[in-house]
């Protein structure tokens, strides 16, 4: 099953790129390049969503519309698509 959440990505003072998710509490990723940060954000979102859905009463938060996100100077927003496999060998 596919889930798509926006990530806010900005360059850090150390020169790396950091991604945070306004909807996924404490879900973050960092990479040397913007592309690396997006890839790691995808992995972090997959792990976060999988963990949340494995909880007995697990539910996912509503998805913020990208148009409603107010960016600071130097920040970019990217939709991160997390493809979660619920059963081995099965994907939707």
PDB file of N, CA and C in Angstrom:
ATOM      1  N   UNK A   1       0.844  -1.156   0.000  1.00  0.00           N
ATOM      2  CA  UNK A   1       0.000   0.000   0.000  1.00  0.00           C
ATOM      3  C   UNK A   1       0.903   1.237   0.000  1.00  0.00           C
ATOM      4  N   UNK A   2       0.481   2.275  -0.691  1.00  0.00           N
ATOM      5  CA  UNK A   2       1.291   3.487  -0.788  1.00  0.00           C
ATOM      6  C   UNK A   2       0.704   4.603   0.084  1.00  0.00           C
ATOM      7  N   UNK A   3       1.604   5.297   0.763  1.00  0.00           N
ATOM      8  CA  UNK A   3       1.247   6.454   1.578  1.00  0.00           C
ATOM      9  C   UNK A   3       2.133   7.610   1.140  1.00  0.00           C
ATOM     10  N   UNK A   4       1.579   8.809   1.043  1.00  0.00           N
ATOM     11  CA  UNK A   4       2.371   9.944   0.614  1.00  0.00           C
ATOM     12  C   UNK A   4       2.222  11.088   1.625  1.00  0.00           C
ATOM     13  N   UNK A   5       3.347  11.470   2.224  1.00  0.00           N
ATOM     14  CA  UNK A   5       3.382  12.554   3.196  1.00  0.00           C
ATOM     15  C   UNK A   5       4.411  13.592   2.765  1.00  0.00           C
ATOM     16  N   UNK A   6       4.127  14.873   3.002  1.00  0.00           N
ATOM     17  CA  UNK A   6       5.111  15.901   2.658  1.00  0.00           C
ATOM     18  C   UNK A   6       6.243  15.957   3.681  1.00  0.00           C
ATOM     19  N   UNK A   7       7.433  16.223   3.177  1.00  0.00           N
ATOM     20  CA  UNK A   7       8.611  16.432   4.029  1.00  0.00           C
ATOM     21  C   UNK A   7       9.171  17.810   3.725  1.00  0.00           C
ATOM     22  N   UNK A   8       9.559  18.513   4.772  1.00  0.00           N
ATOM     23  CA  UNK A   8      10.223  19.804   4.627  1.00  0.00           C
ATOM     24  C   UNK A   8      11.717  19.541   4.723  1.00  0.00           C
ATOM     25  N   UNK A   9      12.455  19.987   3.721  1.00  0.00           N
ATOM     26  CA  UNK A   9      13.886  19.701   3.649  1.00  0.00           C
ATOM     27  C   UNK A   9      14.650  21.018   3.601  1.00  0.00           C
ATOM     28  N   UNK A  10      15.678  21.087   4.436  1.00  0.00           N
ATOM     29  CA  UNK A  10      16.498  22.302   4.472  1.00  0.00           C
ATOM     30  C   UNK A  10      17.960  21.928   4.641  1.00  0.00           C
ATOM     31  N   UNK A  11      18.813  22.828   4.205  1.00  0.00           N
ATOM     32  CA  UNK A  11      20.246  22.625   4.360  1.00  0.00           C
ATOM     33  C   UNK A  11      20.640  23.056   5.769  1.00  0.00           C
ATOM     34  N   UNK A  12      21.450  22.234   6.436  1.00  0.00           N
ATOM     35  CA  UNK A  12      21.873  22.535   7.800  1.00  0.00           C
ATOM     36  C   UNK A  12      23.140  23.398   7.781  1.00  0.00           C
ATOM     37  N   UNK A  13      23.509  23.907   8.932  1.00  0.00           N
ATOM     38  CA  UNK A  13      24.736  24.708   9.053  1.00  0.00           C
ATOM     39  C   UNK A  13      25.977  23.876   8.751  1.00  0.00           C
ATOM     40  N   UNK A  14      25.867  22.554   8.920  1.00  0.00           N
ATOM     41  CA  UNK A  14      26.997  21.662   8.644  1.00  0.00           C
ATOM     42  C   UNK A  14      27.096  21.309   7.156  1.00  0.00           C
ATOM     43  N   UNK A  15      26.128  21.758   6.349  1.00  0.00           N
ATOM     44  CA  UNK A  15      26.160  21.517   4.913  1.00  0.00           C
ATOM     45  C   UNK A  15      25.397  20.288   4.465  1.00  0.00           C
ATOM     46  N   UNK A  16      24.806  19.546   5.408  1.00  0.00           N
ATOM     47  CA  UNK A  16      23.983  18.391   5.046  1.00  0.00           C
ATOM     48  C   UNK A  16      22.548  18.862   4.845  1.00  0.00           C
ATOM     49  N   UNK A  17      21.692  17.949   4.416  1.00  0.00           N
ATOM     50  CA  UNK A  17      20.272  18.254   4.217  1.00  0.00           C
ATOM     51  C   UNK A  17      19.451  17.457   5.227  1.00  0.00           C
ATOM     52  N   UNK A  18      18.499  18.119   5.878  1.00  0.00           N
ATOM     53  CA  UNK A  18      17.669  17.478   6.898  1.00  0.00           C
ATOM     54  C   UNK A  18      16.205  17.552   6.483  1.00  0.00           C
ATOM     55  N   UNK A  19      15.532  16.397   6.575  1.00  0.00           N
ATOM     56  CA  UNK A  19      14.104  16.301   6.246  1.00  0.00           C
ATOM     57  C   UNK A  19      13.303  16.055   7.511  1.00  0.00           C
ATOM     58  N   UNK A  20      12.221  16.782   7.657  1.00  0.00           N
ATOM     59  CA  UNK A  20      11.282  16.571   8.762  1.00  0.00           C
ATOM     60  C   UNK A  20       9.876  16.458   8.173  1.00  0.00           C
ATOM     61  N   UNK A  21       9.039  15.722   8.869  1.00  0.00           N
ATOM     62  CA  UNK A  21       7.664  15.514   8.420  1.00  0.00           C
ATOM     63  C   UNK A  21       6.715  16.232   9.374  1.00  0.00           C
ATOM     64  N   UNK A  22       5.957  17.207   8.880  1.00  0.00           N
ATOM     65  CA  UNK A  22       5.023  17.903   9.768  1.00  0.00           C
ATOM     66  C   UNK A  22       3.935  16.986  10.338  1.00  0.00           C
ATOM     67  N   UNK A  23       3.649  15.880   9.656  1.00  0.00           N
ATOM     68  CA  UNK A  23       2.563  14.991  10.084  1.00  0.00           C
ATOM     69  C   UNK A  23       3.035  13.760  10.854  1.00  0.00           C
ATOM     70  N   UNK A  24       4.305  13.398  10.715  1.00  0.00           N
ATOM     71  CA  UNK A  24       4.826  12.184  11.339  1.00  0.00           C
ATOM     72  C   UNK A  24       5.753  12.584  12.493  1.00  0.00           C
ATOM     73  N   UNK A  25       5.209  12.552  13.689  1.00  0.00           N
ATOM     74  CA  UNK A  25       5.910  13.030  14.877  1.00  0.00           C
ATOM     75  C   UNK A  25       7.269  12.357  15.054  1.00  0.00           C
ATOM     76  N   UNK A  26       8.297  13.172  15.198  1.00  0.00           N
ATOM     77  CA  UNK A  26       9.673  12.731  15.440  1.00  0.00           C
ATOM     78  C   UNK A  26      10.271  11.924  14.286  1.00  0.00           C
ATOM     79  N   UNK A  27       9.709  11.997  13.109  1.00  0.00           N
ATOM     80  CA  UNK A  27      10.245  11.306  11.946  1.00  0.00           C
ATOM     81  C   UNK A  27      11.138  12.285  11.187  1.00  0.00           C
ATOM     82  N   UNK A  28      12.434  11.967  11.123  1.00  0.00           N
ATOM     83  CA  UNK A  28      13.415  12.835  10.491  1.00  0.00           C
ATOM     84  C   UNK A  28      14.429  12.002   9.729  1.00  0.00           C
ATOM     85  N   UNK A  29      15.119  12.655   8.814  1.00  0.00           N
ATOM     86  CA  UNK A  29      16.188  11.992   8.064  1.00  0.00           C
ATOM     87  C   UNK A  29      17.195  13.051   7.646  1.00  0.00           C
ATOM     88  N   UNK A  30      18.424  12.619   7.399  1.00  0.00           N
ATOM     89  CA  UNK A  30      19.473  13.543   6.993  1.00  0.00           C
ATOM     90  C   UNK A  30      20.340  12.885   5.938  1.00  0.00           C
ATOM     91  N   UNK A  31      20.821  13.687   4.991  1.00  0.00           N
ATOM     92  CA  UNK A  31      21.683  13.168   3.944  1.00  0.00           C
ATOM     93  C   UNK A  31      22.701  14.200   3.510  1.00  0.00           C
ATOM     94  N   UNK A  32      23.730  13.730   2.831  1.00  0.00           N
ATOM     95  CA  UNK A  32      24.797  14.615   2.353  1.00  0.00           C
ATOM     96  C   UNK A  32      24.303  15.526   1.233  1.00  0.00           C
ATOM     97  N   UNK A  33      23.373  15.032   0.407  1.00  0.00           N
ATOM     98  CA  UNK A  33      22.814  15.818  -0.694  1.00  0.00           C
ATOM     99  C   UNK A  33      21.295  15.855  -0.540  1.00  0.00           C
ATOM    100  N   UNK A  34      20.649  16.707  -1.314  1.00  0.00           N
ATOM    101  CA  UNK A  34      19.193  16.770  -1.295  1.00  0.00           C
ATOM    102  C   UNK A  34      18.602  15.423  -1.705  1.00  0.00           C
ATOM    103  N   UNK A  35      19.156  14.814  -2.740  1.00  0.00           N
ATOM    104  CA  UNK A  35      18.659  13.522  -3.201  1.00  0.00           C
ATOM    105  C   UNK A  35      18.833  12.445  -2.134  1.00  0.00           C
ATOM    106  N   UNK A  36      19.959  12.471  -1.448  1.00  0.00           N
ATOM    107  CA  UNK A  36      20.221  11.523  -0.373  1.00  0.00           C
ATOM    108  C   UNK A  36      19.228  11.725   0.771  1.00  0.00           C
ATOM    109  N   UNK A  37      18.942  12.972   1.097  1.00  0.00           N
ATOM    110  CA  UNK A  37      17.982  13.269   2.163  1.00  0.00           C
ATOM    111  C   UNK A  37      16.584  12.780   1.788  1.00  0.00           C
ATOM    112  N   UNK A  38      16.206  12.929   0.522  1.00  0.00           N
ATOM    113  CA  UNK A  38      14.899  12.441   0.067  1.00  0.00           C
ATOM    114  C   UNK A  38      14.849  10.914   0.180  1.00  0.00           C
ATOM    115  N   UNK A  39      15.909  10.245  -0.237  1.00  0.00           N
ATOM    116  CA  UNK A  39      15.957   8.781  -0.149  1.00  0.00           C
ATOM    117  C   UNK A  39      15.870   8.313   1.302  1.00  0.00           C
ATOM    118  N   UNK A  40      16.602   8.953   2.174  1.00  0.00           N
ATOM    119  CA  UNK A  40      16.570   8.571   3.592  1.00  0.00           C
ATOM    120  C   UNK A  40      15.236   8.941   4.241  1.00  0.00           C
ATOM    121  N   UNK A  41      14.617  10.025   3.768  1.00  0.00           N
ATOM    122  CA  UNK A  41      13.289  10.401   4.273  1.00  0.00           C
ATOM    123  C   UNK A  41      12.272   9.330   3.901  1.00  0.00           C
ATOM    124  N   UNK A  42      12.406   8.773   2.704  1.00  0.00           N
ATOM    125  CA  UNK A  42      11.531   7.698   2.282  1.00  0.00           C
ATOM    126  C   UNK A  42      11.683   6.495   3.211  1.00  0.00           C
ATOM    127  N   UNK A  43      12.911   6.130   3.522  1.00  0.00           N
ATOM    128  CA  UNK A  43      13.168   5.006   4.424  1.00  0.00           C
ATOM    129  C   UNK A  43      12.606   5.289   5.817  1.00  0.00           C
ATOM    130  N   UNK A  44      12.813   6.509   6.313  1.00  0.00           N
ATOM    131  CA  UNK A  44      12.319   6.872   7.646  1.00  0.00           C
ATOM    132  C   UNK A  44      10.797   6.844   7.690  1.00  0.00           C
ATOM    133  N   UNK A  45      10.154   7.346   6.645  1.00  0.00           N
ATOM    134  CA  UNK A  45       8.690   7.346   6.599  1.00  0.00           C
ATOM    135  C   UNK A  45       8.156   5.917   6.557  1.00  0.00           C
ATOM    136  N   UNK A  46       8.796   5.051   5.777  1.00  0.00           N
ATOM    137  CA  UNK A  46       8.370   3.647   5.710  1.00  0.00           C
ATOM    138  C   UNK A  46       8.452   2.995   7.086  1.00  0.00           C
ATOM    139  N   UNK A  47       9.542   3.218   7.780  1.00  0.00           N
ATOM    140  CA  UNK A  47       9.710   2.646   9.122  1.00  0.00           C
ATOM    141  C   UNK A  47       8.676   3.208  10.089  1.00  0.00           C
ATOM    142  N   UNK A  48       8.465   4.523  10.054  1.00  0.00           N
ATOM    143  CA  UNK A  48       7.520   5.181  10.963  1.00  0.00           C
ATOM    144  C   UNK A  48       6.113   4.645  10.728  1.00  0.00           C
ATOM    145  N   UNK A  49       5.699   4.596   9.465  1.00  0.00           N
ATOM    146  CA  UNK A  49       4.348   4.144   9.130  1.00  0.00           C
ATOM    147  C   UNK A  49       4.171   2.665   9.482  1.00  0.00           C
ATOM    148  N   UNK A  50       5.162   1.843   9.170  1.00  0.00           N
ATOM    149  CA  UNK A  50       5.081   0.414   9.495  1.00  0.00           C
ATOM    150  C   UNK A  50       4.931   0.197  10.991  1.00  0.00           C
ATOM    151  N   UNK A  51       5.711   0.920  11.767  1.00  0.00           N
ATOM    152  CA  UNK A  51       5.633   0.801  13.219  1.00  0.00           C
ATOM    153  C   UNK A  51       4.261   1.234  13.730  1.00  0.00           C
ATOM    154  N   UNK A  52       3.774   2.348  13.221  1.00  0.00           N
ATOM    155  CA  UNK A  52       2.468   2.856  13.655  1.00  0.00           C
ATOM    156  C   UNK A  52       1.359   1.862  13.305  1.00  0.00           C
ATOM    157  N   UNK A  53       1.410   1.306  12.106  1.00  0.00           N
ATOM    158  CA  UNK A  53       0.360   0.375  11.696  1.00  0.00           C
ATOM    159  C   UNK A  53       0.451  -0.966  12.412  1.00  0.00           C
ATOM    160  N   UNK A  54       1.610  -1.290  12.976  1.00  0.00           N
ATOM    161  CA  UNK A  54       1.746  -2.546  13.704  1.00  0.00           C
ATOM    162  C   UNK A  54       1.156  -2.470  15.115  1.00  0.00           C
ATOM    163  N   UNK A  55       0.927  -1.259  15.592  1.00  0.00           N
ATOM    164  CA  UNK A  55       0.298  -1.077  16.907  1.00  0.00           C
ATOM    165  C   UNK A  55      -1.148  -1.566  16.847  1.00  0.00           C
ATOM    166  N   UNK A  56      -1.649  -2.068  17.967  1.00  0.00           N
ATOM    167  CA  UNK A  56      -3.010  -2.590  17.999  1.00  0.00           C
ATOM    168  C   UNK A  56      -4.036  -1.542  17.596  1.00  0.00           C
ATOM    169  N   UNK A  57      -3.890  -0.333  18.108  1.00  0.00           N
ATOM    170  CA  UNK A  57      -4.826   0.740  17.763  1.00  0.00           C
ATOM    171  C   UNK A  57      -4.168   1.759  16.828  1.00  0.00           C
ATOM    172  N   UNK A  58      -3.179   1.310  16.078  1.00  0.00           N
ATOM    173  CA  UNK A  58      -2.410   2.196  15.210  1.00  0.00           C
ATOM    174  C   UNK A  58      -3.258   2.844  14.132  1.00  0.00           C
ATOM    175  N   UNK A  59      -3.046   4.108  13.967  1.00  0.00           N
ATOM    176  CA  UNK A  59      -3.706   4.859  12.899  1.00  0.00           C
ATOM    177  C   UNK A  59      -2.733   5.926  12.408  1.00  0.00           C
ATOM    178  N   UNK A  60      -2.931   6.340  11.195  1.00  0.00           N
ATOM    179  CA  UNK A  60      -2.041   7.339  10.610  1.00  0.00           C
ATOM    180  C   UNK A  60      -2.666   8.721  10.697  1.00  0.00           C
ATOM    181  N   UNK A  61      -1.828   9.742  10.873  1.00  0.00           N
ATOM    182  CA  UNK A  61      -2.345  11.100  10.957  1.00  0.00           C
ATOM    183  C   UNK A  61      -2.819  11.585   9.588  1.00  0.00           C
ATOM    184  N   UNK A  62      -3.702  12.571   9.581  1.00  0.00           N
ATOM    185  CA  UNK A  62      -4.127  13.149   8.302  1.00  0.00           C
ATOM    186  C   UNK A  62      -2.923  13.764   7.580  1.00  0.00           C
ATOM    187  N   UNK A  63      -3.017  13.823   6.270  1.00  0.00           N
ATOM    188  CA  UNK A  63      -1.925  14.336   5.447  1.00  0.00           C
ATOM    189  C   UNK A  63      -2.131  15.829   5.193  1.00  0.00           C
ATOM    190  N   UNK A  64      -1.111  16.614   5.526  1.00  0.00           N
ATOM    191  CA  UNK A  64      -1.159  18.051   5.288  1.00  0.00           C
ATOM    192  C   UNK A  64      -1.023  18.326   3.796  1.00  0.00           C
ATOM    193  N   UNK A  65      -1.864  19.190   3.280  1.00  0.00           N
ATOM    194  CA  UNK A  65      -1.759  19.605   1.883  1.00  0.00           C
ATOM    195  C   UNK A  65      -0.499  20.450   1.729  1.00  0.00           C
ATOM    196  N   UNK A  66       0.292  20.158   0.712  1.00  0.00           N
ATOM    197  CA  UNK A  66       1.552  20.882   0.499  1.00  0.00           C
ATOM    198  C   UNK A  66       1.330  22.385   0.383  1.00  0.00           C
ATOM    199  N   UNK A  67       0.170  22.782  -0.126  1.00  0.00           N
ATOM    200  CA  UNK A  67      -0.119  24.221  -0.283  1.00  0.00           C
ATOM    201  C   UNK A  67      -0.323  24.914   1.063  1.00  0.00           C
ATOM    202  N   UNK A  68      -0.575  24.136   2.117  1.00  0.00           N
ATOM    203  CA  UNK A  68      -0.791  24.704   3.443  1.00  0.00           C
ATOM    204  C   UNK A  68       0.493  24.802   4.269  1.00  0.00           C
ATOM    205  N   UNK A  69       1.609  24.350   3.714  1.00  0.00           N
ATOM    206  CA  UNK A  69       2.876  24.380   4.436  1.00  0.00           C
ATOM    207  C   UNK A  69       3.587  25.700   4.164  1.00  0.00           C
ATOM    208  N   UNK A  70       3.913  26.402   5.232  1.00  0.00           N
ATOM    209  CA  UNK A  70       4.619  27.685   5.122  1.00  0.00           C
ATOM    210  C   UNK A  70       6.114  27.411   5.291  1.00  0.00           C
ATOM    211  N   UNK A  71       6.859  27.675   4.236  1.00  0.00           N
ATOM    212  CA  UNK A  71       8.285  27.388   4.235  1.00  0.00           C
ATOM    213  C   UNK A  71       9.104  28.588   4.677  1.00  0.00           C
ATOM    214  N   UNK A  72      10.202  28.296   5.348  1.00  0.00           N
ATOM    215  CA  UNK A  72      11.191  29.308   5.692  1.00  0.00           C
ATOM    216  C   UNK A  72      12.127  29.460   4.490  1.00  0.00           C
ATOM    217  N   UNK A  73      12.889  30.520   4.472  1.00  0.00           N
ATOM    218  CA  UNK A  73      13.838  30.729   3.383  1.00  0.00           C
ATOM    219  C   UNK A  73      14.816  29.555   3.305  1.00  0.00           C
ATOM    220  N   UNK A  74      15.016  29.029   2.108  1.00  0.00           N
ATOM    221  CA  UNK A  74      15.939  27.924   1.899  1.00  0.00           C
ATOM    222  C   UNK A  74      15.329  26.541   2.057  1.00  0.00           C
ATOM    223  N   UNK A  75      14.088  26.460   2.500  1.00  0.00           N
ATOM    224  CA  UNK A  75      13.427  25.169   2.660  1.00  0.00           C
ATOM    225  C   UNK A  75      12.696  24.780   1.380  1.00  0.00           C
ATOM    226  N   UNK A  76      12.626  23.476   1.139  1.00  0.00           N
ATOM    227  CA  UNK A  76      11.833  22.945   0.034  1.00  0.00           C
ATOM    228  C   UNK A  76      10.925  21.867   0.599  1.00  0.00           C
ATOM    229  N   UNK A  77       9.833  21.613  -0.079  1.00  0.00           N
ATOM    230  CA  UNK A  77       8.927  20.556   0.351  1.00  0.00           C
ATOM    231  C   UNK A  77       8.841  19.529  -0.769  1.00  0.00           C
ATOM    232  N   UNK A  78       8.870  18.264  -0.385  1.00  0.00           N
ATOM    233  CA  UNK A  78       8.767  17.153  -1.330  1.00  0.00           C
ATOM    234  C   UNK A  78       7.772  16.142  -0.771  1.00  0.00           C
ATOM    235  N   UNK A  79       6.931  15.620  -1.646  1.00  0.00           N
ATOM    236  CA  UNK A  79       6.066  14.519  -1.244  1.00  0.00           C
ATOM    237  C   UNK A  79       6.899  13.255  -1.219  1.00  0.00           C
ATOM    238  N   UNK A  80       6.846  12.557  -0.107  1.00  0.00           N
ATOM    239  CA  UNK A  80       7.587  11.307   0.059  1.00  0.00           C
ATOM    240  C   UNK A  80       6.582  10.163  -0.006  1.00  0.00           C
ATOM    241  N   UNK A  81       6.803   9.251  -0.932  1.00  0.00           N
ATOM    242  CA  UNK A  81       5.910   8.117  -1.125  1.00  0.00           C
ATOM    243  C   UNK A  81       6.499   6.895  -0.427  1.00  0.00           C
ATOM    244  N   UNK A  82       5.774   6.400   0.555  1.00  0.00           N
ATOM    245  CA  UNK A  82       6.205   5.207   1.294  1.00  0.00           C
ATOM    246  C   UNK A  82       5.376   4.025   0.828  1.00  0.00           C
ATOM    247  N   UNK A  83       6.036   3.026   0.283  1.00  0.00           N
ATOM    248  CA  UNK A  83       5.373   1.817  -0.180  1.00  0.00           C
ATOM    249  C   UNK A  83       5.539   0.750   0.896  1.00  0.00           C
ATOM    250  N   UNK A  84       4.444   0.404   1.562  1.00  0.00           N
ATOM    251  CA  UNK A  84       4.473  -0.529   2.687  1.00  0.00           C
ATOM    252  C   UNK A  84       3.920  -1.877   2.234  1.00  0.00           C
ATOM    253  N   UNK A  85       4.686  -2.925   2.484  1.00  0.00           N
ATOM    254  CA  UNK A  85       4.257  -4.285   2.161  1.00  0.00           C
ATOM    255  C   UNK A  85       3.688  -4.901   3.433  1.00  0.00           C
ATOM    256  N   UNK A  86       2.400  -5.241   3.397  1.00  0.00           N
ATOM    257  CA  UNK A  86       1.741  -5.817   4.562  1.00  0.00           C
ATOM    258  C   UNK A  86       1.961  -7.318   4.674  1.00  0.00           C
ATOM    259  N   UNK A  87       2.097  -7.994   3.542  1.00  0.00           N
ATOM    260  CA  UNK A  87       2.298  -9.429   3.515  1.00  0.00           C
ATOM    261  C   UNK A  87       3.467  -9.699   2.581  1.00  0.00           C
ATOM    262  N   UNK A  88       4.348 -10.583   2.977  1.00  0.00           N
ATOM    263  CA  UNK A  88       5.484 -10.915   2.115  1.00  0.00           C
ATOM    264  C   UNK A  88       4.997 -11.328   0.731  1.00  0.00           C
ATOM    265  N   UNK A  89       5.608 -10.701  -0.291  1.00  0.00           N
ATOM    266  CA  UNK A  89       5.282 -11.052  -1.659  1.00  0.00           C
ATOM    267  C   UNK A  89       4.061 -10.356  -2.214  1.00  0.00           C
ATOM    268  N   UNK A  90       3.422  -9.489  -1.422  1.00  0.00           N
ATOM    269  CA  UNK A  90       2.226  -8.804  -1.890  1.00  0.00           C
ATOM    270  C   UNK A  90       2.430  -7.305  -1.811  1.00  0.00           C
ATOM    271  N   UNK A  91       2.118  -6.646  -2.868  1.00  0.00           N
ATOM    272  CA  UNK A  91       2.132  -5.188  -2.913  1.00  0.00           C
ATOM    273  C   UNK A  91       0.876  -4.721  -3.627  1.00  0.00           C
ATOM    274  N   UNK A  92       0.362  -3.584  -3.207  1.00  0.00           N
ATOM    275  CA  UNK A  92      -0.776  -3.013  -3.896  1.00  0.00           C
ATOM    276  C   UNK A  92      -0.297  -1.913  -4.776  1.00  0.00           C
TER     277      UNK A  92
END
